[in-house]
């Protein structure tokens, strides 16, 4: 059984965004008007209509992480120029379910718990120099 | 194949499809009690570095290494335990290198489960404490989490060895109505938040000609990860529960709707479904009977409101997640217009123990109206963060202060973003659907976020209102516009620009939004505001006077470094997100122009050299 949302998620994870021709293909495949595919693509947070950068950074803005001060990470990203850098895509997320290790940051799909500004800054500078995050950025 | 009719008992027709549970059980027991090293590799364990530990263990030893789910005490992760030489399991905490790790305690792998299972005699340890006597575990009673952290999640033989699929085998010889009756008598209520009696929901669906089963694994509440842990650590328990539900209401098709933010849980469930099919526990002629049922996985895409049952149904159908007016309820008219039973992950995981141990077992736990146990994720300002399961009726104080070992608690937030904040003075309240509602909060799905003096209650209320505003689907006016207006007002207060009349306006709006909204999101969104106003009104008034006592609201605080106390360690500079701190003559100074008043330096300084004013 195929679900529209599952298919869109597959495209999103393959390209990092939803290209227009793929949306048209989905519209035909599921036999639903393109307007509905588009409304779905804009309603759900997981989708983006623009290409994403080389590195994807998520900061958790869930309750447990905010209580433990995760909001300053966004300030750090801003200060480091990450928010305007095309190589980076930043998206806040509401909870990864790793709340016991709050505050949580996810970089290129890997979850890092008990994050500090210091550690985040080091990891980002590593990313700007080479392309893999490594844990010696501790 | 005979047509199924009410009251008719299943016939065992397909000998070739019959499942040999005893053989699976033997195989599982062999694996569970052979010498092994188990590493907890749920999402929480992985975030703490469990995969690195796993790699190291694999490269250094040729022992049998098992990846298991979450044992609960996430604060001590990575957790690793060793079973060898006929001894019980010895747990190590905070493992970086196994040779250097500290022992947390020991346990018998079967001792958390309420199901009676066969096991060999293992010898305990005299020199180490027992896990069940540790403050974190002492008051826990595991029903839902019976296998989490014990079995390898995708090894169906280990699931069977721990009593799995006996319940399904049992109900296949019962009449569907008797199954419903059993669940009704147990007193089980939905664990997704609202607490609707599960047996009654099944009865309504069956009467309407039940067609579909849905497992709600959207778990959108930030700060909550109970469902994720169950799906990652013991997926078969949910699949078996759904299969029993399908038999009871007469459904042939089921769906698990999981949020996309949980990639590991999605993968585990997909694989578990495949394995269950292969073993004849799903698909045509389940366990050799004429009962057929199958499950598909539908993924969410990051919309909180899709946890609401009618929005979730719309989402599976391929629409945007807008709630629909109830009634009709899904049990009458649900997915594709057909009667549908939708229950939460934890609700489903409770089903097999109820069937296997009998409803009396379940009803003996808990309070008069709230039976059984509840899983909570205990997070925030608490020492023992983790996943716990406690009998209903236990007090919040026991949970937070004894199990969590929290100190200087100010409030506990229950019920997710639309729940309420319960102050320390009222923490003796029993965990019970009605009791929590009386205090203006809700049971919700099980997130418990502990707050202390460093938390500003006005800021917390603002956070939740913003959350609900953003997550509102926008369909109905009170929720869409009311919440926006409320956020603006509370924002003003946190900036020190509010007035007492703004509080009045907020109260009025809260009343309108709560009463006029279409779905549960709007109806409950004012709860965090109302409870903080009820219990922490003084904090609102202080903000109006221009003070934030917790020092959180940035517009109302400043920071400076006291030269005499500064040791020049530089930790503040390293942790300043705004690059506002620099070294001047061996001490550090904050540049007020650049400072954003976030308080990072204040919380990292070990010498109390940063002053808030
Ligand atoms: C805004 C909103 C969000 C919800 N989110 C969830 C959720 O994430 N998980 C869940 O199981 N129930 C959630 N619910 C409750 C469901 O609507 C529904 O009551 C529940 O899935 C029924 O299952 P139960 O009877 O087993 O609790 C939510 C309700 C509302 C109003
Ligand atoms: S609140 Fe951040 S991971 Fe849950």
PDB file of N, CA and C and ligand atoms in Angstrom, chain A residues 60-66 94-99 102 104, chain B residues 222-224, ligand 2:
ATOM      1  N   UNK A  60      17.104  21.380  18.710  1.00  0.00           N
ATOM      2  CA  UNK A  60      15.837  20.995  19.304  1.00  0.00           C
ATOM      3  C   UNK A  60      15.265  22.146  20.098  1.00  0.00           C
ATOM      4  N   UNK A  61      14.035  22.497  19.770  1.00  0.00           N
ATOM      5  CA  UNK A  61      13.340  23.519  20.534  1.00  0.00           C
ATOM      6  C   UNK A  61      12.158  22.903  21.270  1.00  0.00           C
ATOM      7  N   UNK A  62      12.322  21.652  21.649  1.00  0.00           N
ATOM      8  CA  UNK A  62      11.305  20.994  22.460  1.00  0.00           C
ATOM      9  C   UNK A  62      11.421  21.476  23.899  1.00  0.00           C
ATOM     10  N   UNK A  63      10.408  21.156  24.691  1.00  0.00           N
ATOM     11  CA  UNK A  63      10.347  21.683  26.056  1.00  0.00           C
ATOM     12  C   UNK A  63      11.590  21.377  26.881  1.00  0.00           C
ATOM     13  N   UNK A  64      11.990  20.089  26.883  1.00  0.00           N
ATOM     14  CA  UNK A  64      13.109  19.704  27.739  1.00  0.00           C
ATOM     15  C   UNK A  64      14.373  20.436  27.330  1.00  0.00           C
ATOM     16  N   UNK A  65      14.577  20.587  26.038  1.00  0.00           N
ATOM     17  CA  UNK A  65      15.795  21.243  25.555  1.00  0.00           C
ATOM     18  C   UNK A  65      15.765  22.740  25.833  1.00  0.00           C
ATOM     19  N   UNK A  66      14.610  23.359  25.674  1.00  0.00           N
ATOM     20  CA  UNK A  66      14.506  24.793  25.945  1.00  0.00           C
ATOM     21  C   UNK A  66      14.731  25.074  27.429  1.00  0.00           C
ATOM     22  N   UNK A  94      10.984  20.371  16.947  1.00  0.00           N
ATOM     23  CA  UNK A  94      10.372  20.232  18.260  1.00  0.00           C
ATOM     24  C   UNK A  94      10.528  18.810  18.731  1.00  0.00           C
ATOM     25  N   UNK A  95      11.627  18.515  19.392  1.00  0.00           N
ATOM     26  CA  UNK A  95      11.832  17.228  20.044  1.00  0.00           C
ATOM     27  C   UNK A  95      12.225  16.080  19.127  1.00  0.00           C
ATOM     28  N   UNK A  96      13.339  15.481  19.470  1.00  0.00           N
ATOM     29  CA  UNK A  96      13.811  14.284  18.783  1.00  0.00           C
ATOM     30  C   UNK A  96      13.553  13.042  19.607  1.00  0.00           C
ATOM     31  N   UNK A  97      12.991  13.224  20.800  1.00  0.00           N
ATOM     32  CA  UNK A  97      12.787  12.068  21.659  1.00  0.00           C
ATOM     33  C   UNK A  97      14.055  11.644  22.369  1.00  0.00           C
ATOM     34  N   UNK A  98      15.044  12.535  22.444  1.00  0.00           N
ATOM     35  CA  UNK A  98      16.249  12.240  23.215  1.00  0.00           C
ATOM     36  C   UNK A  98      16.322  13.228  24.372  1.00  0.00           C
ATOM     37  N   UNK A  99      15.146  13.582  24.882  1.00  0.00           N
ATOM     38  CA  UNK A  99      14.995  14.660  25.860  1.00  0.00           C
ATOM     39  C   UNK A  99      15.817  14.455  27.126  1.00  0.00           C
ATOM     40  N   UNK A 102      19.025  16.301  26.984  1.00  0.00           N
ATOM     41  CA  UNK A 102      18.883  17.693  26.579  1.00  0.00           C
ATOM     42  C   UNK A 102      20.049  18.523  27.126  1.00  0.00           C
ATOM     43  N   UNK A 104      19.707  19.033  22.911  1.00  0.00           N
ATOM     44  CA  UNK A 104      20.065  18.155  21.803  1.00  0.00           C
ATOM     45  C   UNK A 104      20.218  18.939  20.491  1.00  0.00           C
TER      46      UNK A 104
ATOM     47  N   UNK B 222       6.546  17.732  22.757  1.00  0.00           N
ATOM     48  CA  UNK B 222       7.984  17.857  22.973  1.00  0.00           C
ATOM     49  C   UNK B 222       8.306  17.551  24.433  1.00  0.00           C
ATOM     50  N   UNK B 223       9.406  16.871  24.662  1.00  0.00           N
ATOM     51  CA  UNK B 223       9.763  16.506  26.027  1.00  0.00           C
ATOM     52  C   UNK B 223       9.198  15.147  26.406  1.00  0.00           C
ATOM     53  N   UNK B 224       8.666  14.419  25.437  1.00  0.00           N
ATOM     54  CA  UNK B 224       8.090  13.107  25.724  1.00  0.00           C
ATOM     55  C   UNK B 224       8.612  12.089  24.725  1.00  0.00           C
TER      56      UNK B 224
HETATM   57  S1  LIG C   2      12.810  18.215  23.952  1.00  0.00           S
HETATM   58 FE1  LIG C   2      14.660  18.158  22.835  1.00  0.00          FE
HETATM   59  S2  LIG C   2      14.852  16.049  22.347  1.00  0.00           S
HETATM   60 FE2  LIG C   2      12.933  16.176  23.333  1.00  0.00          FE
END
